[in-house]
């Protein structure tokens, strides 16, 4: 054999026991996927020995083409049949009702998933800053807090999420972000990273408001320091990442670009910006918790037996392991920004 057999396109969700040795099938011929059963004899392939220190739930590669053996790295999404689509007009899908009832700004779907419309949310004000909490522990999140910040007519108060990692996404406007005494110029579609313990201050340029989504992990509340601390972490000087078409990664007919991740210091949160052409992905799950901001276009978020309309400005919250499918219905597709935590690869699905 010169190439492994694709045993299955999706990875295998398994719990590996700490201290125990496993043998992951490399050849793809084992009948005991994802583990070796000896079928590699004579193929030139040998199984990969795997041993973890602690019990861990993991996704082991089923396509055998991963670059991060034995773990899935999303390579299957670009193999033939690896990014299947679903027909929203199928008889089964036509029976799924659309959720129209809202609890305040939220339309609730299965398993804690919901769509929230910031325009309908409750806002609070502090000086030149308006802010609204869209995702938190009270609403079902286990790992993240997301707050929409909007500043105009001056600088915001100094704010912080304490000893948590924070990722910002600039949705509208231009301006500056002062991170613990170091100022950065930002514009729409920029991603920004704030280290644990640092504080920040936003200021808009011109008459238009600066609109920024802030996501903190782990769960936490906004804090209001009396002044700006001078504790910028110079060990991580790059804090702003802009959209660059050359950095796009294809996943079947869709693509995304990583904005903020471990390359600039973020250990548990990853932020990406992507495009979905007019289509409906096949239902799938992730091992991470996710929040998706719809930037343009409209469509539908599907869960097991419910669906809800989504449009530009909406935020979708997806609990870990929630079965879902995001459909773009606009002719030009849909642009989105996603933040996953804990996680570092948005193309890993099962």
mmCIF file of N, CA, C and O in Angstrom, residues 125-181:
data_model
loop_
_atom_site.group_PDB
_atom_site.id
_atom_site.type_symbol
_atom_site.label_atom_id
_atom_site.label_comp_id
_atom_site.label_asym_id
_atom_site.label_seq_id
_atom_site.Cartn_x
_atom_site.Cartn_y
_atom_site.Cartn_z
ATOM 1 N N UNK A 125 -25.483 51.267 30.190
ATOM 2 C CA UNK A 125 -24.593 52.362 29.788
ATOM 3 C C UNK A 125 -23.662 52.741 30.929
ATOM 4 O O UNK A 125 -24.058 52.763 32.093
ATOM 5 N N UNK A 126 -22.435 53.035 30.544
ATOM 6 C CA UNK A 126 -21.449 53.549 31.494
ATOM 7 C C UNK A 126 -20.596 54.557 30.731
ATOM 8 O O UNK A 126 -19.744 54.189 29.937
ATOM 9 N N UNK A 127 -20.851 55.848 30.943
ATOM 10 C CA UNK A 127 -20.145 56.892 30.206
ATOM 11 C C UNK A 127 -20.425 56.803 28.712
ATOM 12 O O UNK A 127 -21.585 56.725 28.284
ATOM 13 N N UNK A 128 -19.380 56.795 27.901
ATOM 14 C CA UNK A 128 -19.524 56.736 26.445
ATOM 15 C C UNK A 128 -19.767 55.318 25.939
ATOM 16 O O UNK A 128 -19.867 55.101 24.731
ATOM 17 N N UNK A 129 -19.893 54.360 26.851
ATOM 18 C CA UNK A 129 -20.016 52.949 26.479
ATOM 19 C C UNK A 129 -21.424 52.422 26.723
ATOM 20 O O UNK A 129 -22.005 52.627 27.780
ATOM 21 N N UNK A 130 -21.957 51.745 25.680
ATOM 22 C CA UNK A 130 -23.155 50.910 25.841
ATOM 23 C C UNK A 130 -22.703 49.459 25.756
ATOM 24 O O UNK A 130 -21.836 49.135 24.950
ATOM 25 N N UNK A 131 -23.312 48.590 26.557
ATOM 26 C CA UNK A 131 -22.894 47.196 26.487
ATOM 27 C C UNK A 131 -24.066 46.275 26.808
ATOM 28 O O UNK A 131 -24.998 46.637 27.528
ATOM 29 N N UNK A 132 -23.989 45.051 26.242
ATOM 30 C CA UNK A 132 -25.043 44.078 26.432
ATOM 31 C C UNK A 132 -24.421 42.690 26.489
ATOM 32 O O UNK A 132 -23.597 42.335 25.641
ATOM 33 N N UNK A 133 -24.801 41.895 27.468
ATOM 34 C CA UNK A 133 -24.287 40.527 27.610
ATOM 35 C C UNK A 133 -25.141 39.583 26.767
ATOM 36 O O UNK A 133 -26.361 39.518 26.929
ATOM 37 N N UNK A 134 -24.499 38.836 25.869
ATOM 38 C CA UNK A 134 -25.194 37.956 24.937
ATOM 39 C C UNK A 134 -25.037 36.480 25.284
ATOM 40 O O UNK A 134 -25.897 35.668 24.977
ATOM 41 N N UNK A 135 -23.910 36.120 25.887
ATOM 42 C CA UNK A 135 -23.634 34.729 26.262
ATOM 43 C C UNK A 135 -23.010 34.728 27.653
ATOM 44 O O UNK A 135 -22.067 35.486 27.904
ATOM 45 N N UNK A 136 -23.532 33.897 28.553
ATOM 46 C CA UNK A 136 -22.910 33.759 29.881
ATOM 47 C C UNK A 136 -23.390 32.463 30.536
ATOM 48 O O UNK A 136 -24.149 31.688 29.948
ATOM 49 N N UNK A 137 -22.936 32.227 31.745
ATOM 50 C CA UNK A 137 -23.279 31.001 32.445
ATOM 51 C C UNK A 137 -24.765 30.874 32.724
ATOM 52 O O UNK A 137 -25.322 29.773 32.678
ATOM 53 N N UNK A 138 -25.449 31.969 33.021
ATOM 54 C CA UNK A 138 -26.874 31.923 33.295
ATOM 55 C C UNK A 138 -27.668 31.484 32.067
ATOM 56 O O UNK A 138 -28.767 30.945 32.186
ATOM 57 N N UNK A 139 -27.085 31.701 30.876
ATOM 58 C CA UNK A 139 -27.755 31.348 29.633
ATOM 59 C C UNK A 139 -27.276 30.015 29.074
ATOM 60 O O UNK A 139 -27.590 29.654 27.945
ATOM 61 N N UNK A 140 -26.490 29.275 29.858
ATOM 62 C CA UNK A 140 -26.118 27.930 29.466
ATOM 63 C C UNK A 140 -24.680 27.699 29.081
ATOM 64 O O UNK A 140 -24.276 26.563 28.845
ATOM 65 N N UNK A 141 -23.877 28.756 29.010
ATOM 66 C CA UNK A 141 -22.478 28.577 28.630
ATOM 67 C C UNK A 141 -21.688 27.954 29.771
ATOM 68 O O UNK A 141 -21.923 28.252 30.948
ATOM 69 N N UNK A 142 -20.728 27.116 29.418
ATOM 70 C CA UNK A 142 -19.833 26.515 30.398
ATOM 71 C C UNK A 142 -18.447 27.130 30.368
ATOM 72 O O UNK A 142 -17.701 27.036 31.352
ATOM 73 N N UNK A 143 -18.082 27.747 29.247
ATOM 74 C CA UNK A 143 -16.705 28.184 29.069
ATOM 75 C C UNK A 143 -16.551 29.668 28.747
ATOM 76 O O UNK A 143 -15.451 30.195 28.840
ATOM 77 N N UNK A 144 -17.597 30.355 28.336
ATOM 78 C CA UNK A 144 -17.389 31.687 27.778
ATOM 79 C C UNK A 144 -18.438 32.693 28.229
ATOM 80 O O UNK A 144 -19.561 32.356 28.575
ATOM 81 N N UNK A 145 -18.008 33.937 28.201
ATOM 82 C CA UNK A 145 -18.886 35.090 28.383
ATOM 83 C C UNK A 145 -18.686 36.004 27.187
ATOM 84 O O UNK A 145 -17.543 36.342 26.847
ATOM 85 N N UNK A 146 -19.759 36.396 26.516
ATOM 86 C CA UNK A 146 -19.644 37.309 25.377
ATOM 87 C C UNK A 146 -20.465 38.568 25.640
ATOM 88 O O UNK A 146 -21.645 38.491 25.996
ATOM 89 N N UNK A 147 -19.819 39.711 25.468
ATOM 90 C CA UNK A 147 -20.450 41.006 25.691
ATOM 91 C C UNK A 147 -20.250 41.859 24.441
ATOM 92 O O UNK A 147 -19.140 41.914 23.883
ATOM 93 N N UNK A 148 -21.313 42.506 23.991
ATOM 94 C CA UNK A 148 -21.218 43.439 22.872
ATOM 95 C C UNK A 148 -20.992 44.841 23.433
ATOM 96 O O UNK A 148 -21.766 45.324 24.279
ATOM 97 N N UNK A 149 -19.911 45.478 22.972
ATOM 98 C CA UNK A 149 -19.518 46.808 23.441
ATOM 99 C C UNK A 149 -19.699 47.813 22.313
ATOM 100 O O UNK A 149 -19.299 47.551 21.174
ATOM 101 N N UNK A 150 -20.259 48.960 22.620
ATOM 102 C CA UNK A 150 -20.446 50.003 21.610
ATOM 103 C C UNK A 150 -20.074 51.352 22.224
ATOM 104 O O UNK A 150 -20.650 51.758 23.242
ATOM 105 N N UNK A 151 -19.100 52.019 21.626
ATOM 106 C CA UNK A 151 -18.617 53.281 22.180
ATOM 107 C C UNK A 151 -18.699 54.373 21.119
ATOM 108 O O UNK A 151 -18.413 54.150 19.936
ATOM 109 N N UNK A 152 -19.136 55.554 21.546
ATOM 110 C CA UNK A 152 -19.194 56.725 20.651
ATOM 111 C C UNK A 152 -19.124 57.981 21.510
ATOM 112 O O UNK A 152 -19.475 57.972 22.687
ATOM 113 N N UNK A 153 -18.639 59.062 20.905
ATOM 114 C CA UNK A 153 -18.603 60.337 21.607
ATOM 115 C C UNK A 153 -17.557 60.411 22.700
ATOM 116 O O UNK A 153 -17.728 61.146 23.664
ATOM 117 N N UNK A 154 -16.474 59.653 22.578
ATOM 118 C CA UNK A 154 -15.414 59.677 23.581
ATOM 119 C C UNK A 154 -14.887 58.287 23.839
ATOM 120 O O UNK A 154 -15.288 57.318 23.198
ATOM 121 N N UNK A 155 -14.005 58.194 24.808
ATOM 122 C CA UNK A 155 -13.420 56.903 25.159
ATOM 123 C C UNK A 155 -14.300 56.185 26.182
ATOM 124 O O UNK A 155 -14.964 56.811 27.003
ATOM 125 N N UNK A 156 -14.276 54.875 26.122
ATOM 126 C CA UNK A 156 -15.016 54.079 27.102
ATOM 127 C C UNK A 156 -14.313 54.125 28.449
ATOM 128 O O UNK A 156 -13.132 54.485 28.539
ATOM 129 N N UNK A 157 -14.992 53.735 29.507
ATOM 130 C CA UNK A 157 -14.276 53.516 30.762
ATOM 131 C C UNK A 157 -13.276 52.364 30.587
ATOM 132 O O UNK A 157 -13.400 51.556 29.665
ATOM 133 N N UNK A 158 -12.314 52.278 31.466
ATOM 134 C CA UNK A 158 -11.396 51.135 31.479
ATOM 135 C C UNK A 158 -12.184 49.913 31.951
ATOM 136 O O UNK A 158 -12.951 49.987 32.917
ATOM 137 N N UNK A 159 -12.028 48.812 31.246
ATOM 138 C CA UNK A 159 -12.750 47.602 31.619
ATOM 139 C C UNK A 159 -11.835 46.390 31.542
ATOM 140 O O UNK A 159 -10.791 46.417 30.889
ATOM 141 N N UNK A 160 -12.239 45.321 32.196
ATOM 142 C CA UNK A 160 -11.404 44.125 32.266
ATOM 143 C C UNK A 160 -12.284 42.910 32.519
ATOM 144 O O UNK A 160 -13.403 43.030 33.028
ATOM 145 N N UNK A 161 -11.776 41.723 32.167
ATOM 146 C CA UNK A 161 -12.403 40.462 32.530
ATOM 147 C C UNK A 161 -11.539 39.709 33.539
ATOM 148 O O UNK A 161 -11.648 38.486 33.675
ATOM 149 N N UNK A 162 -10.668 40.421 34.232
ATOM 150 C CA UNK A 162 -9.848 39.796 35.259
ATOM 151 C C UNK A 162 -8.807 38.843 34.679
ATOM 152 O O UNK A 162 -8.232 39.103 33.617
ATOM 153 N N UNK A 163 -8.587 37.734 35.337
ATOM 154 C CA UNK A 163 -7.546 36.782 34.947
ATOM 155 C C UNK A 163 -8.043 35.815 33.873
ATOM 156 O O UNK A 163 -7.898 34.598 33.981
ATOM 157 N N UNK A 164 -8.618 36.348 32.821
ATOM 158 C CA UNK A 164 -9.168 35.535 31.744
ATOM 159 C C UNK A 164 -8.600 35.965 30.405
ATOM 160 O O UNK A 164 -8.219 37.114 30.225
ATOM 161 N N UNK A 165 -8.566 35.028 29.481
ATOM 162 C CA UNK A 165 -8.191 35.383 28.118
ATOM 163 C C UNK A 165 -9.385 36.052 27.446
ATOM 164 O O UNK A 165 -10.540 35.645 27.658
ATOM 165 N N UNK A 166 -9.113 37.062 26.632
ATOM 166 C CA UNK A 166 -10.177 37.814 25.975
ATOM 167 C C UNK A 166 -9.827 37.973 24.501
ATOM 168 O O UNK A 166 -8.686 38.302 24.150
ATOM 169 N N UNK A 167 -10.819 37.753 23.652
ATOM 170 C CA UNK A 167 -10.676 38.017 22.225
ATOM 171 C C UNK A 167 -11.765 39.007 21.820
ATOM 172 O O UNK A 167 -12.933 38.833 22.166
ATOM 173 N N UNK A 168 -11.364 40.039 21.099
ATOM 174 C CA UNK A 168 -12.295 41.038 20.587
ATOM 175 C C UNK A 168 -12.474 40.847 19.084
ATOM 176 O O UNK A 168 -11.553 40.431 18.388
ATOM 177 N N UNK A 169 -13.668 41.177 18.596
ATOM 178 C CA UNK A 169 -13.888 41.270 17.151
ATOM 179 C C UNK A 169 -14.517 42.614 16.865
ATOM 180 O O UNK A 169 -15.549 42.968 17.449
ATOM 181 N N UNK A 170 -13.884 43.394 15.975
ATOM 182 C CA UNK A 170 -14.392 44.720 15.618
ATOM 183 C C UNK A 170 -15.433 44.542 14.526
ATOM 184 O O UNK A 170 -15.106 44.222 13.376
ATOM 185 N N UNK A 171 -16.700 44.737 14.877
ATOM 186 C CA UNK A 171 -17.789 44.521 13.923
ATOM 187 C C UNK A 171 -18.030 45.731 13.036
ATOM 188 O O UNK A 171 -18.321 45.584 11.844
ATOM 189 N N UNK A 172 -17.913 46.939 13.606
ATOM 190 C CA UNK A 172 -18.171 48.170 12.849
ATOM 191 C C UNK A 172 -17.307 49.289 13.392
ATOM 192 O O UNK A 172 -17.004 49.337 14.587
ATOM 193 N N UNK A 173 -16.966 50.214 12.468
ATOM 194 C CA UNK A 173 -16.268 51.420 12.869
ATOM 195 C C UNK A 173 -14.753 51.278 12.859
ATOM 196 O O UNK A 173 -14.199 50.214 12.587
ATOM 197 N N UNK A 174 -14.102 52.373 13.167
ATOM 198 C CA UNK A 174 -12.653 52.408 13.333
ATOM 199 C C UNK A 174 -12.353 53.113 14.645
ATOM 200 O O UNK A 174 -13.173 53.867 15.170
ATOM 201 N N UNK A 175 -11.172 52.863 15.176
ATOM 202 C CA UNK A 175 -10.823 53.510 16.427
ATOM 203 C C UNK A 175 -9.563 52.933 17.015
ATOM 204 O O UNK A 175 -8.689 52.439 16.291
ATOM 205 N N UNK A 176 -9.469 52.968 18.325
ATOM 206 C CA UNK A 176 -8.288 52.456 19.017
ATOM 207 C C UNK A 176 -8.711 51.556 20.177
ATOM 208 O O UNK A 176 -9.795 51.709 20.748
ATOM 209 N N UNK A 177 -7.833 50.620 20.470
ATOM 210 C CA UNK A 177 -7.966 49.791 21.664
ATOM 211 C C UNK A 177 -6.689 49.966 22.467
ATOM 212 O O UNK A 177 -5.599 49.636 21.990
ATOM 213 N N UNK A 178 -6.812 50.500 23.657
ATOM 214 C CA UNK A 178 -5.683 50.631 24.572
ATOM 215 C C UNK A 178 -5.684 49.405 25.468
ATOM 216 O O UNK A 178 -6.641 49.169 26.212
ATOM 217 N N UNK A 179 -4.619 48.600 25.374
ATOM 218 C CA UNK A 179 -4.500 47.399 26.190
ATOM 219 C C UNK A 179 -3.406 47.627 27.223
ATOM 220 O O UNK A 179 -2.217 47.641 26.906
ATOM 221 N N UNK A 180 -3.825 47.903 28.442
ATOM 222 C CA UNK A 180 -2.892 48.086 29.569
ATOM 223 C C UNK A 180 -1.738 49.024 29.231
ATOM 224 O O UNK A 180 -0.571 48.739 29.504
ATOM 225 N N UNK A 181 -2.075 50.164 28.593
ATOM 226 C CA UNK A 181 -1.075 51.186 28.310
ATOM 227 C C UNK A 181 -0.469 51.119 26.923
ATOM 228 O O UNK A 181 0.336 51.988 26.558
#
